[in-house]
Amino acid sequence: MIKKFKLYILIAAVALSSTSCLDKMPEDSIPFDDAIQTVDDVNLAVIGIYDAFKNSALYSGNLTILPDLQTDLVYGINGNTNTYGDIWRWKDILATNTSIEAVYAGLYDVINRCNFMLDRVDGVRNNTTDDNDLDKLDQYCGEAYFARALAYSELVKLFCKAYESDEDAANQLGVILTRHYQGGEEMKRASLKDSYGFILEDLDRAAKLLELDKDYDPSVDVPLFNNATYFNEYTVYALRARVALYMKKWDEAIKYSSKVIDSEYYLLASCTRAISSGVSYYKYMWTNDMSTEAIWKVGFTVNSYGGKLGLIFLNYDHVNYRPDYVPATWVLNSYNANDLRASTFFESHTTSFSHHLSWPLLIKYAGNEEFIAANILHVSMPKVLRLSEQYLIRAEAYVQKEQPDYNRAGKDITTLRTARYSSYGGSTPMSESNAMEIIESERVKELYMEGFRLHDLKRWHKGFERKPQDQSLSTGDRLKVEADDPLFVWPIPQHELDAPGSQVEPNESNK
């Protein structure tokens, strides 16, 4: 629940209680009708929307880490602090889990901010005559529609079943949909089909409002796209491709991922080309948060940043390493000897526990070098949308469509591997018997600990198994989860179910 909502600054202040995450401003806040009156006010409200994504419960923390932590990608290590231990143990995930509650609340915080601005912008537009200001208002609305779609896309991914078909989704539970901040809308879950339809409507609006001017020339104008910390036309296409994949709309996934890939505004970061001595373009993306393949990242500064993605994987204090979680052996062994992602992501260190485990630790989120220089460790800017994911989306859509195109799928995987390997000759042969195996493996290696694994297993209807490895915690390292286990869908937070007058229906995982 939002306990304090300060307009203009719009700093997230989320407190969880027995009231709904969709509750609005308290009575002592700035009155709704007086809050946004000028174009500058709208701009500040949009800045507040971007600021909400810095919440450590979202991309710089729980939203990114927990879906992967819950599965088979890492192991809890003896001596750890038990941070997120209930999530990792799987069977201990409850509707009262505060980490999951924080994700739910953080995403609805973004949605509430978007609705607040969108409900007030027409009043500003009616009092605006300057064409440049009117164009700005269109852009601001496009950004708000996209932010709302992004937040809802994460909610349906985590709190709903996988989308199987339009017919099936019409009978499955979706999420609470709100178009207005003070609209008196019924607080109950829409169908999964309608929830995705809502997301697509917002993405259509955003694409139109954020469309490039027809005379835009990237060779002379300031580049607007790669490494962006704000939303634009191609950010919309990237998310649209991801949503289409999740909806099993294969032709749509190909269409929108191709718009991003074929635009040539983005370039895969090379693991062999050096940006400076000993640092590849790919490594620089993780050590300095700068890359030609980042479609949208959450922008941090040393004075304004979110959570610490790397903390539980390193717990480094300039002397000692005391990680809570270490990479699974099977993941480490999945990388080809020529695959330079492995040396970018993992680095062997001896831990400072009494058992002195020496293990390849995850250094992908060790931290931005500028932040480290300011003694801020483990902080990286989340790269929420990247070009590599678009290649993986398109490759999967090519092999899943009614008439598979294994040749084109193989070309996309070859393009990705060529950028990541020290050498990768020839092609990637694909057939009905191996195509999805290749793609599934490639998603693990490329998107490791970026928050995709739980949903990937859910939509592929696959389970997983953990087997003990060196110094792994005995409570959790022997785990077999069957396909379609209820906990592939997170429980709706208990406080949302218990809120006065709640009509919110629970998930199977709530029971």
Coordinates of C-alpha atoms in Angstrom, one line a residue:
M1 CA 0.0 0.0 0.0
I2 CA 1.2 3.5 -0.7
K3 CA 1.2 5.3 2.6
K4 CA 2.6 8.6 1.3
F5 CA 2.3 9.9 -2.2
K6 CA 4.3 13.1 -2.7
L7 CA 3.7 14.6 -6.1
Y8 CA 6.5 16.3 -7.9
I9 CA 9.1 14.2 -6.1
L10 CA 7.1 11.0 -6.2
I11 CA 9.5 9.0 -4.1
A12 CA 8.3 5.4 -3.6
A13 CA 7.2 4.8 0.0
V14 CA 5.6 1.4 0.0
A15 CA 4.3 -0.1 3.3
L16 CA 2.5 -3.4 3.4
S17 CA -0.5 -3.9 5.6
S18 CA -4.0 -5.4 5.6
T19 CA -5.1 -2.8 3.0
S20 CA -4.9 -3.1 -0.8
C21 CA -1.9 -2.2 -2.9
L22 CA -4.3 -0.2 -5.0
D23 CA -5.2 2.2 -2.3
K24 CA -4.6 5.8 -3.2
M25 CA -3.4 9.0 -1.5
P26 CA -4.2 9.8 2.1
E27 CA -6.5 12.7 2.8
D28 CA -3.6 15.1 3.8
S29 CA -2.0 14.9 0.3
I30 CA -2.2 17.5 -2.4
P31 CA -5.8 17.4 -3.7
F32 CA -6.2 15.4 -6.8
D33 CA -7.7 18.2 -8.9
D34 CA -4.8 20.6 -8.0
A35 CA -1.8 18.3 -8.4
I36 CA -1.0 18.5 -12.1
Q37 CA -1.9 21.8 -13.8
T38 CA 1.0 22.6 -16.2
V39 CA 3.2 20.8 -18.8
D40 CA 6.1 21.0 -16.4
D41 CA 3.9 19.2 -13.8
V42 CA 3.2 16.4 -16.2
N43 CA 6.9 16.1 -16.9
L44 CA 7.7 15.8 -13.2
A45 CA 5.0 13.2 -12.9
V46 CA 6.6 11.1 -15.6
I47 CA 10.0 11.5 -13.9
G48 CA 8.2 10.1 -10.9
I49 CA 7.1 7.1 -12.9
Y50 CA 10.7 6.4 -14.0
D51 CA 11.8 6.8 -10.4
A52 CA 9.3 4.2 -9.3
F53 CA 11.2 1.6 -11.3
K54 CA 14.3 2.2 -9.0
N55 CA 12.4 0.4 -6.2
S56 CA 14.6 -2.3 -4.9
A57 CA 11.7 -4.7 -5.0
L58 CA 11.6 -4.4 -8.8
Y59 CA 14.3 -4.7 -11.4
S60 CA 17.2 -3.9 -9.2
G61 CA 16.1 -6.6 -6.7
N62 CA 13.2 -9.0 -6.1
L63 CA 11.6 -8.9 -9.5
T64 CA 14.9 -9.8 -11.2
I65 CA 16.4 -12.2 -8.7
L66 CA 13.5 -14.2 -7.2
P67 CA 12.1 -15.9 -10.3
D68 CA 15.5 -17.4 -11.0
L69 CA 16.5 -18.0 -7.4
Q70 CA 13.3 -20.1 -7.0
T71 CA 14.3 -22.5 -9.7
D72 CA 17.5 -24.5 -10.4
L73 CA 20.0 -21.8 -11.4
V74 CA 21.7 -21.3 -8.0
Y75 CA 22.3 -23.1 -4.7
G76 CA 22.1 -21.8 -1.2
I77 CA 25.5 -22.2 0.5
N78 CA 26.3 -23.4 4.0
G79 CA 26.8 -20.4 6.3
N80 CA 24.6 -18.0 4.3
T81 CA 22.3 -15.4 5.8
N82 CA 19.1 -17.1 4.7
T83 CA 18.2 -14.1 2.6
Y84 CA 15.3 -15.2 0.4
G85 CA 15.7 -18.7 1.9
D86 CA 11.9 -19.3 1.9
I87 CA 11.9 -18.5 -1.9
W88 CA 14.8 -20.8 -2.6
R89 CA 13.4 -23.7 -0.6
W90 CA 10.3 -23.5 -2.8
K91 CA 7.9 -25.2 -0.4
D92 CA 8.1 -22.4 2.1
I93 CA 6.6 -19.8 -0.2
L94 CA 3.5 -18.4 1.4
A95 CA 0.9 -15.7 0.6
T96 CA 2.5 -13.6 3.5
N97 CA 5.9 -13.6 1.9
T98 CA 7.1 -10.0 2.2
S99 CA 9.5 -10.2 -0.8
I100 CA 6.6 -11.2 -3.1
E101 CA 4.3 -8.6 -1.5
A102 CA 6.9 -6.0 -2.2
V103 CA 7.0 -6.9 -5.9
Y104 CA 3.2 -6.8 -6.2
A105 CA 3.0 -3.5 -4.4
G106 CA 5.9 -2.0 -6.4
L107 CA 4.3 -2.8 -9.7
Y108 CA 0.9 -1.4 -8.7
D109 CA 2.7 1.7 -7.4
V110 CA 4.0 2.2 -11.0
I111 CA 0.4 1.7 -12.3
N112 CA -1.1 4.1 -9.8
R113 CA 1.4 6.8 -10.8
C114 CA 0.6 6.3 -14.5
N115 CA -3.1 6.5 -13.9
F116 CA -2.7 9.6 -11.8
M117 CA -0.9 11.4 -14.6
L118 CA -3.1 10.1 -17.4
D119 CA -6.3 11.2 -15.5
R120 CA -5.0 14.7 -15.2
V121 CA -3.2 15.3 -18.6
D122 CA -6.4 16.2 -20.6
G123 CA -7.0 19.1 -18.3
V124 CA -3.5 20.4 -19.0
R125 CA -3.9 19.7 -22.8
N126 CA -7.1 21.8 -22.9
N127 CA -5.2 24.8 -21.5
T128 CA -2.2 24.4 -23.8
T129 CA -1.9 26.1 -27.2
D130 CA 1.8 25.8 -27.9
D131 CA 2.5 23.0 -30.5
N132 CA 5.8 22.0 -28.9
D133 CA 4.1 21.6 -25.5
L134 CA 1.3 19.6 -27.1
D135 CA 3.9 17.3 -28.6
K136 CA 5.6 16.9 -25.2
L137 CA 2.3 15.9 -23.7
D138 CA 1.8 13.2 -26.3
Q139 CA 5.3 11.9 -25.6
Y140 CA 4.6 11.9 -21.8
C141 CA 1.4 10.0 -22.3
G142 CA 3.2 7.5 -24.5
E143 CA 5.8 6.9 -21.8
A144 CA 3.0 6.5 -19.2
Y145 CA 1.1 4.0 -21.3
F146 CA 4.3 2.0 -21.9
A147 CA 5.2 2.0 -18.2
R148 CA 1.7 0.8 -17.3
A149 CA 1.9 -2.0 -19.9
L150 CA 5.4 -3.0 -18.6
A151 CA 4.1 -3.2 -15.0
Y152 CA 1.1 -5.3 -16.0
S153 CA 3.2 -7.6 -18.1
E154 CA 5.3 -8.4 -15.1
L155 CA 2.2 -9.0 -12.9
V156 CA 0.6 -11.4 -15.3
K157 CA 4.0 -13.2 -15.8
L158 CA 4.4 -13.8 -12.0
F159 CA 0.8 -14.0 -10.6
C160 CA -1.0 -15.8 -13.5
K161 CA -0.8 -19.1 -15.3
A162 CA 0.9 -19.3 -18.7
Y163 CA -1.1 -18.2 -21.7
E164 CA -2.1 -21.3 -23.7
S165 CA -4.7 -19.9 -26.1
D166 CA -7.3 -17.2 -26.3
E167 CA -10.0 -19.7 -25.4
D168 CA -8.2 -21.0 -22.4
A169 CA -7.1 -17.6 -21.2
A170 CA -10.7 -16.4 -21.3
N171 CA -11.3 -18.8 -18.4
Q172 CA -8.1 -18.2 -16.4
L173 CA -7.6 -15.6 -13.7
G174 CA -5.7 -12.5 -14.7
V175 CA -4.9 -9.4 -12.6
I176 CA -6.8 -6.4 -11.3
L177 CA -7.0 -3.8 -14.1
T178 CA -7.4 -0.1 -13.5
R179 CA -7.5 2.6 -16.1
H180 CA -8.1 5.5 -13.7
Y181 CA -6.7 6.7 -10.4
Q182 CA -10.1 7.7 -9.0
G183 CA -12.4 5.8 -11.3
G184 CA -14.4 3.7 -8.8
E185 CA -13.4 0.6 -10.7
E186 CA -14.3 -2.8 -9.4
M187 CA -11.3 -4.3 -7.6
K188 CA -11.5 -7.9 -8.9
R189 CA -9.3 -9.9 -11.2
A190 CA -10.0 -9.8 -14.9
S191 CA -9.6 -12.8 -17.1
L192 CA -6.1 -13.6 -18.3
K193 CA -7.2 -12.9 -21.9
D194 CA -8.5 -9.4 -20.9
S195 CA -5.4 -8.7 -18.9
Y196 CA -3.2 -9.3 -21.9
G197 CA -5.6 -7.4 -24.1
F198 CA -5.2 -4.4 -21.7
I199 CA -1.4 -4.6 -22.1
L200 CA -1.7 -4.7 -25.9
E201 CA -4.0 -1.7 -25.9
D202 CA -1.5 0.3 -23.9
L203 CA 1.4 -0.8 -26.1
D204 CA -0.6 0.3 -29.2
R205 CA -1.2 3.7 -27.7
A206 CA 2.4 4.0 -26.7
A207 CA 3.7 3.0 -30.1
K208 CA 1.6 5.7 -31.8
L209 CA 2.5 8.4 -29.3
L210 CA 6.2 7.6 -29.3
E211 CA 6.6 7.1 -33.0
L212 CA 9.7 8.7 -34.5
D213 CA 9.3 11.8 -36.7
K214 CA 9.5 10.7 -40.3
D215 CA 12.5 12.9 -40.9
Y216 CA 14.5 11.5 -38.0
D217 CA 18.1 10.8 -39.2
P218 CA 20.2 8.9 -36.7
S219 CA 23.4 9.8 -38.6
V220 CA 22.9 13.5 -37.8
D221 CA 20.5 13.6 -34.9
V222 CA 21.4 12.6 -31.3
P223 CA 21.0 8.8 -31.0
L224 CA 17.8 8.1 -29.1
F225 CA 17.8 4.4 -28.7
N226 CA 20.6 2.1 -27.6
N227 CA 21.5 2.5 -23.9
A228 CA 18.4 4.5 -23.3
T229 CA 17.1 5.2 -19.8
Y230 CA 13.7 6.3 -21.2
F231 CA 11.0 4.7 -23.3
N232 CA 10.7 5.1 -27.1
E233 CA 9.1 3.5 -30.1
Y234 CA 11.5 0.6 -30.1
T235 CA 11.2 -0.1 -26.4
V236 CA 7.5 -0.6 -27.2
Y237 CA 8.3 -3.1 -30.0
A238 CA 10.7 -5.0 -27.8
L239 CA 8.1 -5.5 -25.1
R240 CA 5.5 -6.3 -27.7
A241 CA 7.7 -9.1 -29.0
R242 CA 8.1 -10.5 -25.5
V243 CA 4.4 -10.4 -24.8
A244 CA 3.6 -12.0 -28.1
L245 CA 6.0 -14.8 -27.2
Y246 CA 4.3 -15.3 -23.9
M247 CA 0.9 -15.4 -25.6
K248 CA 2.2 -17.9 -28.2
K249 CA 1.4 -15.5 -31.0
W250 CA 4.4 -16.6 -33.0
D251 CA 3.9 -14.4 -36.1
E252 CA 3.5 -11.3 -33.9
A253 CA 6.6 -12.2 -31.9
I254 CA 8.6 -12.5 -35.2
K255 CA 7.1 -9.2 -36.5
Y256 CA 8.0 -7.1 -33.5
S257 CA 11.3 -8.6 -32.7
S258 CA 12.2 -8.1 -36.4
K259 CA 11.3 -4.4 -36.1
V260 CA 13.9 -4.1 -33.3
I261 CA 16.6 -6.2 -34.9
D262 CA 16.2 -4.9 -38.4
S263 CA 16.1 -1.2 -37.3
E264 CA 19.9 -1.4 -36.9
Y265 CA 19.6 1.0 -34.0
Y266 CA 21.0 -1.7 -31.8
L267 CA 24.1 -3.9 -32.1
L268 CA 25.0 -7.0 -30.1
A269 CA 27.9 -6.3 -27.8
S270 CA 31.0 -8.3 -28.8
C271 CA 32.9 -10.5 -26.5
T272 CA 36.0 -10.3 -28.7
R273 CA 36.2 -6.6 -29.6
A274 CA 37.8 -4.6 -26.8
I275 CA 36.5 -1.2 -25.7
S276 CA 39.6 -0.8 -23.6
S277 CA 42.6 -2.9 -22.6
G278 CA 41.3 -6.3 -21.5
V279 CA 37.6 -5.2 -21.5
S280 CA 35.3 -6.4 -24.2
Y281 CA 32.2 -4.5 -25.2
Y282 CA 30.1 -7.3 -23.7
K283 CA 32.0 -7.1 -20.3
Y284 CA 31.7 -3.3 -20.4
M285 CA 27.9 -3.7 -20.5
W286 CA 28.1 -5.3 -17.0
T287 CA 30.9 -3.4 -15.5
N288 CA 29.9 0.1 -16.7
D289 CA 26.2 -0.3 -17.7
M290 CA 26.9 1.0 -21.2
S291 CA 26.0 -0.9 -24.3
T292 CA 24.8 -0.7 -27.9
E293 CA 22.4 -3.6 -27.2
A294 CA 20.6 -2.2 -24.2
I295 CA 17.1 -1.2 -25.4
W296 CA 16.0 0.1 -22.0
K297 CA 17.8 0.2 -18.7
V298 CA 16.8 1.6 -15.3
G299 CA 19.0 4.7 -15.0
F300 CA 20.9 5.1 -11.8
T301 CA 23.4 7.7 -10.5
V302 CA 25.7 7.5 -7.5
N303 CA 23.2 9.8 -5.7
S304 CA 20.0 8.0 -6.8
Y305 CA 20.0 4.2 -7.3
G306 CA 17.9 1.2 -6.4
G307 CA 18.8 -2.2 -4.9
K308 CA 22.0 -4.2 -5.0
L309 CA 21.6 -7.0 -7.5
G310 CA 25.0 -8.5 -6.7
L311 CA 24.9 -8.6 -3.0
I312 CA 23.6 -12.1 -2.4
F313 CA 26.0 -13.6 -5.0
L314 CA 29.1 -12.0 -3.5
N315 CA 28.6 -10.2 -0.2
Y316 CA 32.0 -8.7 -0.8
D317 CA 33.5 -6.2 1.7
H318 CA 36.8 -5.4 -0.2
V319 CA 38.4 -8.4 1.7
N320 CA 36.0 -11.3 2.0
Y321 CA 33.4 -13.1 -0.1
R322 CA 30.5 -14.5 1.7
P323 CA 27.9 -15.3 -0.9
D324 CA 24.4 -16.5 0.0
Y325 CA 24.0 -18.3 -3.3
V326 CA 26.5 -19.8 -5.8
P327 CA 25.8 -20.9 -9.5
A328 CA 24.6 -24.4 -10.1
T329 CA 27.2 -26.8 -11.5
W330 CA 25.0 -27.7 -14.4
V331 CA 24.8 -24.1 -15.5
L332 CA 28.5 -23.7 -15.3
N333 CA 29.0 -26.8 -17.4
S334 CA 26.5 -25.7 -20.0
Y335 CA 28.9 -23.1 -21.5
N336 CA 31.0 -24.1 -24.5
A337 CA 34.8 -23.7 -24.0
N338 CA 34.7 -20.9 -26.6
D339 CA 31.8 -19.1 -24.9
L340 CA 33.2 -15.9 -23.4
R341 CA 30.0 -15.2 -21.4
A342 CA 31.2 -17.7 -18.9
S343 CA 34.3 -15.7 -18.0
T344 CA 32.2 -12.5 -18.0
F345 CA 29.6 -13.9 -15.6
F346 CA 31.7 -16.1 -13.3
E347 CA 35.0 -15.7 -11.5
S348 CA 36.5 -18.2 -9.0
H349 CA 37.1 -17.0 -5.4
T350 CA 37.6 -18.7 -2.1
T351 CA 34.8 -17.8 0.3
S352 CA 35.4 -16.7 3.9
F353 CA 33.2 -19.3 5.4
S354 CA 34.7 -21.9 7.7
H355 CA 34.5 -24.5 4.9
H356 CA 36.5 -22.2 2.6
L357 CA 34.5 -23.2 -0.5
S358 CA 36.3 -22.2 -3.7
W359 CA 33.7 -21.7 -6.4
P360 CA 33.0 -19.7 -9.6
L361 CA 30.9 -16.8 -8.1
L362 CA 28.5 -14.7 -10.1
I363 CA 30.3 -11.4 -10.9
K364 CA 27.8 -10.3 -13.5
Y365 CA 26.3 -7.9 -10.9
A366 CA 29.5 -7.1 -9.1
G367 CA 28.7 -3.5 -9.7
N368 CA 29.2 -0.4 -11.8
E369 CA 32.8 0.7 -11.7
E370 CA 31.8 4.4 -11.1
F371 CA 29.7 3.3 -8.1
I372 CA 32.5 1.0 -6.8
A373 CA 34.8 4.0 -6.9
A374 CA 32.3 5.8 -4.7
N375 CA 32.4 2.7 -2.3
I376 CA 28.9 1.6 -3.5
L377 CA 29.3 -2.1 -4.1
H378 CA 27.1 -4.6 -5.9
V379 CA 24.9 -2.0 -7.7
S380 CA 24.2 -2.4 -11.4
M381 CA 21.7 -0.7 -13.7
P382 CA 19.1 -3.3 -14.7
K383 CA 19.1 -3.9 -18.4
V384 CA 15.4 -4.7 -18.7
L385 CA 15.2 -5.0 -22.4
R386 CA 18.2 -6.2 -24.5
L387 CA 18.7 -7.0 -28.2
S388 CA 19.9 -10.5 -27.4
E389 CA 16.5 -11.4 -25.9
Q390 CA 14.9 -10.2 -29.2
Y391 CA 17.1 -12.8 -31.1
L392 CA 16.0 -15.5 -28.7
I393 CA 12.4 -14.5 -29.0
R394 CA 12.5 -14.6 -32.8
A395 CA 14.3 -17.9 -32.9
E396 CA 11.8 -19.5 -30.6
A397 CA 8.9 -18.1 -32.5
Y398 CA 10.4 -19.4 -35.8
V399 CA 10.5 -23.0 -34.4
Q400 CA 7.2 -22.9 -32.6
K401 CA 5.0 -21.5 -35.5
E402 CA 2.7 -23.8 -37.4
Q403 CA 5.3 -24.2 -40.2
P404 CA 8.6 -24.0 -38.4
D405 CA 11.5 -22.2 -40.1
Y406 CA 14.5 -24.0 -38.5
N407 CA 16.9 -22.3 -40.9
R408 CA 16.1 -18.7 -39.8
A409 CA 16.0 -19.8 -36.2
G410 CA 19.5 -21.3 -36.6
K411 CA 20.7 -18.0 -38.1
D412 CA 19.5 -16.0 -35.1
I413 CA 21.3 -18.3 -32.7
T414 CA 24.4 -18.2 -34.8
T415 CA 24.3 -14.4 -34.8
L416 CA 24.1 -14.4 -31.0
R417 CA 26.8 -17.0 -30.5
T418 CA 29.1 -15.3 -32.9
A419 CA 28.9 -12.2 -30.7
R420 CA 29.5 -14.2 -27.6
Y421 CA 32.1 -16.8 -28.6
S422 CA 35.9 -16.4 -29.1
S423 CA 35.2 -18.2 -32.4
Y424 CA 32.1 -19.7 -33.8
G425 CA 32.3 -21.0 -37.3
G426 CA 29.6 -22.2 -39.6
S427 CA 26.0 -22.4 -38.6
T428 CA 23.7 -23.8 -36.0
P429 CA 21.8 -26.7 -37.5
M430 CA 18.3 -27.0 -36.1
S431 CA 15.6 -29.6 -36.6
E432 CA 12.4 -30.6 -34.9
S433 CA 14.3 -32.9 -32.6
N434 CA 16.8 -30.4 -31.2
A435 CA 15.5 -26.8 -31.9
M436 CA 13.8 -26.1 -28.6
E437 CA 16.6 -27.8 -26.6
I438 CA 19.1 -25.4 -28.2
I439 CA 16.9 -22.4 -27.5
E440 CA 16.1 -23.3 -24.0
S441 CA 19.8 -23.8 -23.2
E442 CA 20.7 -20.5 -24.9
R443 CA 18.1 -18.6 -22.8
V444 CA 19.7 -19.9 -19.6
K445 CA 23.2 -19.0 -20.7
E446 CA 22.4 -15.5 -22.1
L447 CA 19.7 -14.4 -19.6
Y448 CA 21.2 -16.0 -16.5
M449 CA 19.8 -14.5 -13.3
E450 CA 17.8 -11.8 -15.2
G451 CA 14.5 -13.1 -14.0
F452 CA 13.2 -15.3 -16.9
R453 CA 13.7 -18.9 -15.7
L454 CA 10.5 -19.4 -13.6
H455 CA 8.2 -18.2 -16.4
D456 CA 10.1 -20.1 -19.1
L457 CA 9.7 -23.4 -17.2
K458 CA 6.1 -22.5 -16.6
R459 CA 5.2 -21.8 -20.2
W460 CA 7.2 -24.8 -21.4
H461 CA 5.4 -27.0 -18.9
K462 CA 8.7 -28.3 -17.5
G463 CA 9.8 -29.1 -14.0
F464 CA 13.3 -29.2 -12.6
E465 CA 15.4 -31.0 -10.1
R466 CA 18.1 -29.9 -7.7
K467 CA 20.8 -32.4 -6.5
P468 CA 23.3 -31.6 -3.8
Q469 CA 26.6 -29.9 -4.7
D470 CA 29.6 -28.9 -2.7
Q471 CA 28.6 -27.1 0.5
S472 CA 25.0 -26.6 -0.6
L473 CA 22.3 -26.2 2.1
S474 CA 20.6 -29.5 2.8
T475 CA 17.3 -27.8 3.2
G476 CA 16.6 -27.1 -0.5
D477 CA 19.4 -28.8 -2.4
R478 CA 17.4 -32.0 -2.8
L479 CA 14.3 -30.8 -4.6
K480 CA 12.2 -32.1 -7.4
V481 CA 9.5 -29.9 -8.8
E482 CA 7.1 -31.4 -11.3
A483 CA 5.8 -29.5 -14.3
D484 CA 2.8 -27.2 -13.6
D485 CA 3.4 -27.2 -9.8
P486 CA 1.1 -24.5 -8.3
L487 CA 4.1 -22.5 -7.1
F488 CA 5.1 -21.7 -10.6
V489 CA 2.4 -19.0 -10.1
W490 CA 3.1 -16.8 -7.1
P491 CA 0.4 -16.5 -4.5
I492 CA -1.7 -13.3 -4.4
P493 CA -0.5 -11.4 -1.3
Q494 CA -2.6 -12.2 1.7
H495 CA -3.2 -8.6 2.6
E496 CA -4.8 -8.1 -0.8
L497 CA -7.2 -11.0 -0.2
D498 CA -8.0 -9.7 3.3
A499 CA -8.5 -6.1 2.5
P500 CA -12.0 -4.8 3.4
G501 CA -14.5 -5.5 0.7
S502 CA -11.9 -7.5 -1.3
Q503 CA -13.3 -9.5 -4.3
V504 CA -9.8 -10.7 -5.3
E505 CA -9.7 -14.4 -6.0
P506 CA -6.7 -16.4 -4.8
N507 CA -4.3 -18.6 -6.9
E508 CA -3.8 -22.3 -6.3
S509 CA -0.6 -21.5 -4.6
N510 CA -2.6 -19.5 -1.9
K511 CA -4.4 -22.7 -0.8

